[in-house]
Coordinates of C-alpha atoms and ligand atoms in Angstrom, one line a residue:
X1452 CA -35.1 -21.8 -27.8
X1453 CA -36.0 -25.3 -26.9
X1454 CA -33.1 -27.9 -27.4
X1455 CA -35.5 -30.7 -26.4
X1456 CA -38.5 -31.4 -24.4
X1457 CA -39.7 -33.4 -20.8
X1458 CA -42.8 -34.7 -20.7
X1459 CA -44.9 -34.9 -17.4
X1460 CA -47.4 -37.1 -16.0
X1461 CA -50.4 -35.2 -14.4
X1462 CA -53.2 -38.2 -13.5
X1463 CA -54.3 -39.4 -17.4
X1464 CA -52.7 -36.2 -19.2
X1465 CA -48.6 -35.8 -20.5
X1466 CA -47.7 -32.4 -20.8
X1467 CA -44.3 -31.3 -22.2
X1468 CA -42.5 -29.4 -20.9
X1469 CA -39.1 -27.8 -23.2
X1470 CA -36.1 -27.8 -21.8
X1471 CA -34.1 -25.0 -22.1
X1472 CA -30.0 -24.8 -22.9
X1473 CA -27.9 -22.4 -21.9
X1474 CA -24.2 -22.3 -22.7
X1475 CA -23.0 -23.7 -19.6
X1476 CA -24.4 -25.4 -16.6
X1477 CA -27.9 -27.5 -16.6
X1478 CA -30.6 -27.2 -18.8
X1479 CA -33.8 -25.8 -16.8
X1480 CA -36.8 -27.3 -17.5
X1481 CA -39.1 -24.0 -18.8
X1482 CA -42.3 -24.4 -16.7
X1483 CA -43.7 -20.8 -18.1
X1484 CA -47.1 -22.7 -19.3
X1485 CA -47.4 -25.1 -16.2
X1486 CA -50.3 -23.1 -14.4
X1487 CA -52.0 -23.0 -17.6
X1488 CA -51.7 -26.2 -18.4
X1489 CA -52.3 -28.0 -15.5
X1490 CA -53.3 -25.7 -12.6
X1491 CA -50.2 -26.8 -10.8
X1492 CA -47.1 -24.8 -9.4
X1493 CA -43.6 -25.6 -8.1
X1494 CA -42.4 -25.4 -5.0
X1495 CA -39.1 -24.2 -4.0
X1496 CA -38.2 -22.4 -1.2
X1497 CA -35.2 -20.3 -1.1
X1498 CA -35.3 -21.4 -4.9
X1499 CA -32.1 -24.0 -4.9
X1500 CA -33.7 -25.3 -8.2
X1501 CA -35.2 -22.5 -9.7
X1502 CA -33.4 -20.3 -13.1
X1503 CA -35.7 -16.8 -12.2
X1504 CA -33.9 -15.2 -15.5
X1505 CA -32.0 -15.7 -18.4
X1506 CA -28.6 -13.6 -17.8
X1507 CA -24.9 -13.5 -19.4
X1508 CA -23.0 -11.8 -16.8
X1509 CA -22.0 -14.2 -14.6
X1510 CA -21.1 -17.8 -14.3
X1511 CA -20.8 -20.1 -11.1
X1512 CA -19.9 -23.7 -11.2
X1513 CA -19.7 -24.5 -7.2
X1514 CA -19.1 -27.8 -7.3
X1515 CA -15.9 -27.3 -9.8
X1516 CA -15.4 -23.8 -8.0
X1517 CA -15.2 -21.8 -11.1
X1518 CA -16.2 -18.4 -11.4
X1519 CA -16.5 -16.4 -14.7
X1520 CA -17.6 -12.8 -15.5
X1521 CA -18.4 -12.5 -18.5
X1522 CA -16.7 -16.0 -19.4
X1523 CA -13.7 -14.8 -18.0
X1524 CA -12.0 -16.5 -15.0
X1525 CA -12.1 -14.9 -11.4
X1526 CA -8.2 -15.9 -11.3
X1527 CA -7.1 -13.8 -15.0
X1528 CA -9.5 -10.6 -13.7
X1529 CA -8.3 -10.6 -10.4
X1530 CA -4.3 -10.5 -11.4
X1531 CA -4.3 -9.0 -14.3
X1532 CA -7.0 -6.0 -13.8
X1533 CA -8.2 -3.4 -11.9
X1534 CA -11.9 -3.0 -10.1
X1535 CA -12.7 -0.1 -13.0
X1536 CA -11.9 -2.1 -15.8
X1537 CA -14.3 -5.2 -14.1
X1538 CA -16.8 -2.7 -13.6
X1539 CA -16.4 -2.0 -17.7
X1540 CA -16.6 -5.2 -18.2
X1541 CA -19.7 -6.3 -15.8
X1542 CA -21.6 -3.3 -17.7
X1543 CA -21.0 -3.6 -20.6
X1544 CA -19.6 -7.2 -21.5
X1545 CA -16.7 -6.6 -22.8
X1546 CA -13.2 -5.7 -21.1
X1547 CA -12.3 -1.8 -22.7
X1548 CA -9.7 -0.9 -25.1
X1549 CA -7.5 1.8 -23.9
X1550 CA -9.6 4.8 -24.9
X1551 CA -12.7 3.4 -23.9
X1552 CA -11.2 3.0 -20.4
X1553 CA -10.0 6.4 -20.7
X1554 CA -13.1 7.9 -21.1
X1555 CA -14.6 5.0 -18.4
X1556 CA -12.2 6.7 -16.3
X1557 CA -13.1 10.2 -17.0
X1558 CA -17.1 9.4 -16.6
X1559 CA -17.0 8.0 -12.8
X1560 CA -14.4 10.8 -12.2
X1561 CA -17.3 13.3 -13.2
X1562 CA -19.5 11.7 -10.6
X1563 CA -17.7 11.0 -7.6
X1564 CA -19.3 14.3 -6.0
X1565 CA -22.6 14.1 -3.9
X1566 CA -25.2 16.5 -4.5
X1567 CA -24.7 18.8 -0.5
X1568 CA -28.2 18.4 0.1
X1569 CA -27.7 14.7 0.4
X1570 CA -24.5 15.0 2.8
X1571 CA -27.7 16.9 5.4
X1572 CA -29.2 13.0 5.4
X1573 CA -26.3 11.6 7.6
X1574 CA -26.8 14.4 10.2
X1575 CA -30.8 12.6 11.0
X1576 CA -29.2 9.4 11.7
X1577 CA -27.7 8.5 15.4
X1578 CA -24.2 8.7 15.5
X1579 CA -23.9 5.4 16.2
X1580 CA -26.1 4.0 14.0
X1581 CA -24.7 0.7 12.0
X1582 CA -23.4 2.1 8.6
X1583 CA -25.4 -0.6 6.8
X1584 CA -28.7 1.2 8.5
X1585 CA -27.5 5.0 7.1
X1586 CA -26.5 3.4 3.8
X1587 CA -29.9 1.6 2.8
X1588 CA -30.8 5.5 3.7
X1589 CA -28.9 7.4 1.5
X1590 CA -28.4 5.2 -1.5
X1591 CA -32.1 5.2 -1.5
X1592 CA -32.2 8.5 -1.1
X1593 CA -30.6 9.1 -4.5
X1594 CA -33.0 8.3 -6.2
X1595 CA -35.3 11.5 -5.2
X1596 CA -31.8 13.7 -6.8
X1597 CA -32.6 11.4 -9.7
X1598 CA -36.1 10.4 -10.5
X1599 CA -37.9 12.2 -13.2
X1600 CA -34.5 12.7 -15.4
X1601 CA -33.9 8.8 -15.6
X1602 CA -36.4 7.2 -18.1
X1603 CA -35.4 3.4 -17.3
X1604 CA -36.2 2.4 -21.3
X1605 CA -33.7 4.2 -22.5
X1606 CA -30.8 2.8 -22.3
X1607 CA -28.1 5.9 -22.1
X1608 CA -29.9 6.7 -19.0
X1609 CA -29.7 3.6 -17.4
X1610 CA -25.6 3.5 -18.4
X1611 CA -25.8 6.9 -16.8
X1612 CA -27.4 5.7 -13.5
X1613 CA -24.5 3.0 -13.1
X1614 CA -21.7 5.9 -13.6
X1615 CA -23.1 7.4 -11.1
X1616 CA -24.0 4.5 -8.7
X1617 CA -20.1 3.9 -9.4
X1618 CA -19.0 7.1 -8.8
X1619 CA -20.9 7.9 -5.9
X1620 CA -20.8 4.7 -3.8
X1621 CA -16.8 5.1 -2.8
X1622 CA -18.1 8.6 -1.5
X1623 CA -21.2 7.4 0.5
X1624 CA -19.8 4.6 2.2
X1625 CA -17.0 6.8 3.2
X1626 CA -19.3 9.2 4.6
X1627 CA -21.3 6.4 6.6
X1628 CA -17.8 6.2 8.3
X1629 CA -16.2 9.5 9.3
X1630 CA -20.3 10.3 10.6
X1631 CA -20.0 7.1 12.8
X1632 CA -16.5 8.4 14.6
X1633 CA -17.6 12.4 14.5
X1634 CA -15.1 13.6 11.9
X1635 CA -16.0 15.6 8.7
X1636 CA -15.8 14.1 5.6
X1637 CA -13.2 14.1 3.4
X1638 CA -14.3 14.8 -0.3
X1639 CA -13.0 12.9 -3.7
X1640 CA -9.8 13.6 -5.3
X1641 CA -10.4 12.9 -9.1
X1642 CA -6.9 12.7 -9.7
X1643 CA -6.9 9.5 -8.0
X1644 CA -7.4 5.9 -8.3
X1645 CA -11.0 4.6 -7.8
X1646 CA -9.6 1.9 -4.6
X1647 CA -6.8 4.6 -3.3
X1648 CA -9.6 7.6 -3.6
X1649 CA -11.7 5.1 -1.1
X1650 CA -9.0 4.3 1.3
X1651 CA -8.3 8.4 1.2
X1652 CA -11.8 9.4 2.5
X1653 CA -12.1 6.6 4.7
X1654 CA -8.6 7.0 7.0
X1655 CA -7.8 10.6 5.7
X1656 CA -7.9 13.6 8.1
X1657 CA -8.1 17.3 7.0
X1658 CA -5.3 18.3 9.3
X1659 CA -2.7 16.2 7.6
X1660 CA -1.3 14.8 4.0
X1661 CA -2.5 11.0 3.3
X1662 CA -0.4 8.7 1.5
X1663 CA -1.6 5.1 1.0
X1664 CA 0.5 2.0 0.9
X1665 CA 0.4 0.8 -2.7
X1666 CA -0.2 -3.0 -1.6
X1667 CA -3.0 -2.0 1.0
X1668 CA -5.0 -0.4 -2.8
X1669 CA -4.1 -3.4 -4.4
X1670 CA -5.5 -6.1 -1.7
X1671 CA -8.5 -3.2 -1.4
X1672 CA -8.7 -3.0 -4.8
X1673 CA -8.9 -7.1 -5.7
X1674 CA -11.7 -7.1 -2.6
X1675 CA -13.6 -4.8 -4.7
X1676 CA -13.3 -7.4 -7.4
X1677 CA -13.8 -10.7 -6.1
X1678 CA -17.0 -9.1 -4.5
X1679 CA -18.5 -7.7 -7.7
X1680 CA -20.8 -9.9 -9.0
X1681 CA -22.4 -13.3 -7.9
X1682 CA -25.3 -14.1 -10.0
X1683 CA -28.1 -14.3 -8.6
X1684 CA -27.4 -14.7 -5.0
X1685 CA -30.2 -12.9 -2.6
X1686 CA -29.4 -9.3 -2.5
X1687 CA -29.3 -9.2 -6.7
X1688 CA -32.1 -11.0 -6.5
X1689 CA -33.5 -8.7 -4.9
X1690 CA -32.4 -5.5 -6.8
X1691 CA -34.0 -7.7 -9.6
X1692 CA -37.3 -8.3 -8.2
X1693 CA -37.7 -5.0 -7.1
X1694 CA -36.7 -3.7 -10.4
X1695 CA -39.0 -5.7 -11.9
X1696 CA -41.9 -3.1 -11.2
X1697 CA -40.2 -0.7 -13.2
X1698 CA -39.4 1.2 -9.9
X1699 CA -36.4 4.0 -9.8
X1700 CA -32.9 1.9 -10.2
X1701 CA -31.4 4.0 -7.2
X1702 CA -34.2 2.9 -4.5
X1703 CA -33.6 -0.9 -6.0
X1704 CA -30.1 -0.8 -4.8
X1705 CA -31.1 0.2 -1.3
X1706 CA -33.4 -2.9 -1.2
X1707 CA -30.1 -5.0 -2.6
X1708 CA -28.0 -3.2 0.4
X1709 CA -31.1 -4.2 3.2
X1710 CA -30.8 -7.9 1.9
X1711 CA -26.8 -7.8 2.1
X1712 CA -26.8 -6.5 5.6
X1713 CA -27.9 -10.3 7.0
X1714 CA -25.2 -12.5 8.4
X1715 CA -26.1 -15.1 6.0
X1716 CA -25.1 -12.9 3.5
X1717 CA -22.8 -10.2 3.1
X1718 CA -23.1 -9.9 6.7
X1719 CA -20.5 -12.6 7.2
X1720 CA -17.3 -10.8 7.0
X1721 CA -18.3 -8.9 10.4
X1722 CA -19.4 -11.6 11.7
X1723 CA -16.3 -13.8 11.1
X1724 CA -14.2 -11.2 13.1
X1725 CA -16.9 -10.7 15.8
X1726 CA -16.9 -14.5 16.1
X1727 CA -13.3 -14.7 16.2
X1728 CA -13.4 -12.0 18.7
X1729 CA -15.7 -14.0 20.6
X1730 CA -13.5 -17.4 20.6
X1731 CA -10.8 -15.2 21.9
X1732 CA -8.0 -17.4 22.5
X1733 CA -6.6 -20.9 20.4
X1734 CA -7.5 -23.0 23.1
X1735 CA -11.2 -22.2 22.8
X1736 CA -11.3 -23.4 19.1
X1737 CA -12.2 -27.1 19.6
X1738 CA -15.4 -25.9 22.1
X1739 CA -16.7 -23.9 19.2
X1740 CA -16.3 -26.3 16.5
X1741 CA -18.2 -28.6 18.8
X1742 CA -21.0 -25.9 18.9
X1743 CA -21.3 -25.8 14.9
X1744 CA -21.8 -29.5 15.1
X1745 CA -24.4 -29.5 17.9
X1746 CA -27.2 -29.9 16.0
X1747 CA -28.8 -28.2 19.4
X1748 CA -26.7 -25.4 19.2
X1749 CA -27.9 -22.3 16.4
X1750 CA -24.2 -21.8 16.3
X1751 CA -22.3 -22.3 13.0
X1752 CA -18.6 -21.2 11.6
X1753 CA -18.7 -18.1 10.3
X1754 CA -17.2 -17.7 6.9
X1755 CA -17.5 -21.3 6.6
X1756 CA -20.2 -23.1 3.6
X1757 CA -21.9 -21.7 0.5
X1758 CA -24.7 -22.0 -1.2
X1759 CA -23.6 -22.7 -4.6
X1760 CA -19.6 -23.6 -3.7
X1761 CA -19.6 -27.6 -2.3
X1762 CA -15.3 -26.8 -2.9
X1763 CA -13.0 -24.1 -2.3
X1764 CA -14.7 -20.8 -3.1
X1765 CA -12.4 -19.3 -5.7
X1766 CA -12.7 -16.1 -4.6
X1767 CA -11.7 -17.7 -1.2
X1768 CA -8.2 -18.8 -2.4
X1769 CA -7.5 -15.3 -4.1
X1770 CA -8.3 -13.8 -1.0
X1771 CA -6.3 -16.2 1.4
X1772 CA -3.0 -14.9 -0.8
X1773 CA -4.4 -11.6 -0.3
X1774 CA -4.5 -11.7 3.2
X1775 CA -0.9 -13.4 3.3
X1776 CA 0.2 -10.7 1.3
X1777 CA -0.9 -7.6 3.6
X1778 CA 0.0 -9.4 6.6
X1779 CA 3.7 -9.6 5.5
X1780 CA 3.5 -5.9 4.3
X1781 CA 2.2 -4.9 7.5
X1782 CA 4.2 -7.5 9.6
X1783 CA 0.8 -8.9 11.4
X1784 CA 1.6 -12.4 10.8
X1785 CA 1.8 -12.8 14.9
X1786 CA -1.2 -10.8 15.3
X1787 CA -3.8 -12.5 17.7
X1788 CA -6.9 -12.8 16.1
X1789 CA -5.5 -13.6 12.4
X1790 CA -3.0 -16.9 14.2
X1791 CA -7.1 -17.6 15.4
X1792 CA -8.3 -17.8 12.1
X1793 CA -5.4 -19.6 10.8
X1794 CA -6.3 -22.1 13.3
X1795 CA -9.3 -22.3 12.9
X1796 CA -8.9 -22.7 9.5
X1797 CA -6.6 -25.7 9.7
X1798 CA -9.4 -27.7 11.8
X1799 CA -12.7 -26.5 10.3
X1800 CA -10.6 -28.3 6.7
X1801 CA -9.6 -31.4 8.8
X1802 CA -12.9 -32.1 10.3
X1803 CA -14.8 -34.9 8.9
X1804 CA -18.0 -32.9 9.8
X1805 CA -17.1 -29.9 7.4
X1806 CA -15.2 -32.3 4.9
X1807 CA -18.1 -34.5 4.1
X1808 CA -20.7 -31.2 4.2
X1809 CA -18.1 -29.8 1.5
X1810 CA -18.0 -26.6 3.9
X1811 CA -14.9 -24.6 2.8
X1812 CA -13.7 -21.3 4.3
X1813 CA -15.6 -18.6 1.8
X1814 CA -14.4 -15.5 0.7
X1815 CA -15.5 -13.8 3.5
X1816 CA -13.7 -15.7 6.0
X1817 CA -10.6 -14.0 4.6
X1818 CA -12.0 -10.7 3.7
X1819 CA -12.9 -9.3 7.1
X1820 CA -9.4 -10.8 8.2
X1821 CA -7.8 -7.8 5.0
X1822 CA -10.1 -5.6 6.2
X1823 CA -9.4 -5.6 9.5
X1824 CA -5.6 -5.3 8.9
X1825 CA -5.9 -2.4 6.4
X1826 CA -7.4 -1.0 9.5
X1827 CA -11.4 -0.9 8.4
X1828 CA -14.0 -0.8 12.2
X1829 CA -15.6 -4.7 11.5
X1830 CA -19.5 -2.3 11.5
X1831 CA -17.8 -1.6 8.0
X1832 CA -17.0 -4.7 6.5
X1833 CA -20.6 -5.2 4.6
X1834 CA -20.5 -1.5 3.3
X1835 CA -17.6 -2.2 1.5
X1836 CA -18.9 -5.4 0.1
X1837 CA -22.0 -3.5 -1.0
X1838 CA -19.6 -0.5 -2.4
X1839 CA -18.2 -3.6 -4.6
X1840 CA -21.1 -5.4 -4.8
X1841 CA -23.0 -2.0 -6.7
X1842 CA -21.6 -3.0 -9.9
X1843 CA -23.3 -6.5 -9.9
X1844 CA -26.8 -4.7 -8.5
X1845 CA -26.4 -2.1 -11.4
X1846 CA -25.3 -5.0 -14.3
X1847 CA -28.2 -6.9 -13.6
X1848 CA -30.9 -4.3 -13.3
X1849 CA -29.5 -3.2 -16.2
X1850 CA -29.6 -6.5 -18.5
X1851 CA -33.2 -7.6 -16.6
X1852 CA -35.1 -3.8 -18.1
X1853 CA -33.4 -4.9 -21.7
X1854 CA -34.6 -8.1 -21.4
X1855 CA -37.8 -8.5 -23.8
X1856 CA -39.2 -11.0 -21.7
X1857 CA -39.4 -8.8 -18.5
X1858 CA -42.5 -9.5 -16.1
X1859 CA -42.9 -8.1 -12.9
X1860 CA -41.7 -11.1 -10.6
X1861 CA -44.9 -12.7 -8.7
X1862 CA -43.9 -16.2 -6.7
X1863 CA -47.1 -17.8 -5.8
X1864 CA -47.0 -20.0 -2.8
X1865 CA -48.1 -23.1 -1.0
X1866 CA -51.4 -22.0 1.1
X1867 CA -51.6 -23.8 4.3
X1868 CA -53.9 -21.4 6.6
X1869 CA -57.3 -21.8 7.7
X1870 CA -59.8 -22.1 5.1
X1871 CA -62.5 -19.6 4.6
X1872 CA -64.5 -18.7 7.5
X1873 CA -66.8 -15.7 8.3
X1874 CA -65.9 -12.4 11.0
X1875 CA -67.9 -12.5 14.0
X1876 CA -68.0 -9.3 15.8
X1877 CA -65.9 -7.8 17.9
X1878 CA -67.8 -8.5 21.2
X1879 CA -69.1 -11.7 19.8
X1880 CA -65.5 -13.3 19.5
Ligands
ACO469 N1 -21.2 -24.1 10.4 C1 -21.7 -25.3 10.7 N2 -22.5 -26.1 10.0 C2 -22.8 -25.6 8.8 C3 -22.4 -24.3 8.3 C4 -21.5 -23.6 9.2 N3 -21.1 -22.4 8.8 N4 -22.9 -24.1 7.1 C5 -23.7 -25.2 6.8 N5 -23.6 -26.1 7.8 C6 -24.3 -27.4 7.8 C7 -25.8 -27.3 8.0 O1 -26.1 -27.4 9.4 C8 -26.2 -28.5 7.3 O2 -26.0 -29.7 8.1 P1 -26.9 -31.0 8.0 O3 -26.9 -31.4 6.5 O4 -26.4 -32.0 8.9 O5 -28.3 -30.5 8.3 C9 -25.3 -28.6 6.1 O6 -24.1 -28.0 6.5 C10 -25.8 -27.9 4.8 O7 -26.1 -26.6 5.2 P2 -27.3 -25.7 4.6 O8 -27.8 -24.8 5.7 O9 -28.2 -26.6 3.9 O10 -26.5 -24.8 3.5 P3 -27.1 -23.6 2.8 O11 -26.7 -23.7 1.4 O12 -28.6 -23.4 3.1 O13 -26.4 -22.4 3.6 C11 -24.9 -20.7 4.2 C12 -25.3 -21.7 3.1 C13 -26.1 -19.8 4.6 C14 -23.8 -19.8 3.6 C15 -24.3 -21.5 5.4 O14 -23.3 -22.3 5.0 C16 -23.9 -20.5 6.6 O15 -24.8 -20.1 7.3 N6 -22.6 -20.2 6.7 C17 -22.2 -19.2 7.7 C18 -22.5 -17.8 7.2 C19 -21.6 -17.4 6.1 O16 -20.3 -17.5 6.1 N7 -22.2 -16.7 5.1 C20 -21.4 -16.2 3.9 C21 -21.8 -16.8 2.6 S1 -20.8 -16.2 1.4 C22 -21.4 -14.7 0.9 O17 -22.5 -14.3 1.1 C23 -20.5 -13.9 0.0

């Protein structure tokens, strides 16, 4: 609906142009009819002004570093539910009553079984292939278990597809892991919680009994959280573009997993650790912050700078007291590389570079630190952002095939090669 229109000047002709309200942040000026109109297109690359849908899942403010699902805050979620319930929630837009979450419960349960045949996929990858490489593999490779039975209009099967995707990804990811040190996997216990069931087939071994420490699920469990939707950062934009084709929901994820893998992106977290790694010592901190300033120098701060958040990433704060929290449980507060980080911290947030550039830690600055204390290889950080992360890919595939005013998505672009010219042959040239 157009609250109110913008009018623009093209040469002698004013076109208008409606703007559009949604019911919070800016209005986006609806440029649907500007081709037709006045041959012209927009250009913005890596589209920091562009609205490429309409959506009600998720709400970012960066500049107030505010962060709603489903208009509630990142803050209420995060203490007072767990992953399963957000997952409810993301899906289906509304947190569940307790029978609803009951049967939630009982759904994923169903599902958290791979079909054997797929388990035979990890065996053609190296053993030490990255997990990010063998999971774009077999979460794509779901969908040939699942193409012909899902018929994307309908929506059952599409609520079906993100049980499974649910179910399954805990599973898979685990999988990607016990391949990559040699040791067989350990299947699902239903019986469990969806977090603990995780940390059970990642660190589990058939020889002995596994009992997980209740406040390593919990920080697991709120990294599964903060993690599970974004908007429309890349890697949902691209679930969403590919989607957009109408292709199977299963190989859209993979593409979302392929665009997570890069350090810019969900590849952070491993490389925060692998950067801390590389600093090595407290002294060395003030040479490396002179890198990320060197304009010279491709160097920058790991888990530093967002995007959308120009102030504290909110997910950044919750995770800080996560981090705090496992440390003490685990007594690591002397440990080498977090006493690093903490440093590091304290002079990346002091800096007048990073403090005018509004470049706050991000959530995975304090992420692969959890990680790495609940004892998760760093190659294993951005699989389990992508295991959280499935929710988000699923919501949004989900709410773009409903959407009435679906088109495939088609950028056009600025042309700036050589103008027409004619082939000469090949001995002629
Ligand atoms: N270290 C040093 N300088 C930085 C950093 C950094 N981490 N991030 C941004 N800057 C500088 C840029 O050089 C630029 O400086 P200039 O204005 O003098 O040219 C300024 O800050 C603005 O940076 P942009 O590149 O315009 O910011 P953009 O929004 O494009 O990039 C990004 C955001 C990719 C996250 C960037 O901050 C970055 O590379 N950070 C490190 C990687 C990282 O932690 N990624 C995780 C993101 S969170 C997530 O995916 C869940």
């Amino acid at each position: 609906m157009a609250d109110k229109t913008i009018y623009l000047q093209v040469d002698e002709a004013r076109h208008e142009l409606p703007l559009l309200s949604g019911s919070l942040g800016p209005d986006v000026i609806d440029i649907r009819r500007l081709y037709a109109e006045t041959g012209l297109f927009t250009y913005d690359p890596g589209f920091t002004s562009t609205a490429s849908c309409r959506s009600s899942i998720t709400y970012v403010d960066g500049d107030n570093g505010i962060l709603l699902y489903r208009g509630y805050p990142i803050e209420q979620l995060a203490e007072k539910c767990d992953f399963l319930e957000v997952c409810y929630l993301l899906l289906q837009g509304e947190l569940p009553k307790g029978s609803e979450m009951r049967n939630f419960v009982t759904s994923i349960s169903q599902h958290v079984m791979v079909h054997e045949q797929l388990t035979r996929f990890y065996s053609g990858f190296r053993r030490d292939a990255h997990p990010m490489a063998i999971l774009v593999g077999v979460v794509g490779a779901l969908s040939a278990f699942y193409h012909e039975v899902i018929d994307i209009n309908s929506k059952e099967d599409r609520y079906l597809s993100a049980i499974r995707l649910i179910a399954k990804m805990p599973t898979l990811v685990a999988m990607c892991y016990k391949y990559s040190i040699g040791m067989p996997f350990i299947y699902p216990k239903r019986k469990l919680g969806y977090a603990e069931n995780f940390l059970r087939m990642m660190m589990a071994d058939p020889y002995d009994d596994y009992i997980a420490n209740p406040v390593l699920v919990r920080a697991l469990d709120r990294i599964l959280i903060l993690h599970a939707d974004h908007e429309q950062n890349a890697s949902t934009s691209t679930v969403r573009l590919a989607g957009s084709s109408g292709a199977n929901p299963y190989a859209c994820v993979a593409a979302g997993i392929a665009c997570l893998w890069g350090a810019a992106h969900g590849g952070a977290n491993e490389a925060v650790l692998n950067m801390l790694e590389e600093i090595g010592d407290v002294s060395r901190i003030g040479e490396y912050v002179n890198r990320a300033k060197d304009k010279n120098d491709p160097f920058r701060l790991m888990g530093f700078g967002h995007r959308v958040y120009k102030n504290y990433d909110p997910r950044a704060k919750l995770m800080r007291q996560t981090c705090h929290e496992v440390l003490s449980a685990l007594n690591l507060h002397d440990d080498r590389l977090f006493k690093l980080a903490m440093e590091l911290e304290r002079i990346a947030l002091e800096d007048d570079y990073f403090v005018q550039r509004k470049l706050y830690p991000n959530v995975d600055f304090y992420s692969g630190i959890v990680l790495r204390a609940l004892g998760i290889p760093t190659e294993m950080f951005t699989a389990i952002f992508a295991l959280a992360r499935s929710i988000g890919w699923i919501a949004q595939w989900d709410e773009m095939i409903s959407d009435p005013e679906l088109r495939i998505g088609r950028p056009r672009q600025l042309y700036q090669g050589v103008i027409t010219r004619d082939v000469t042959n090949i001995s002629a040239r």
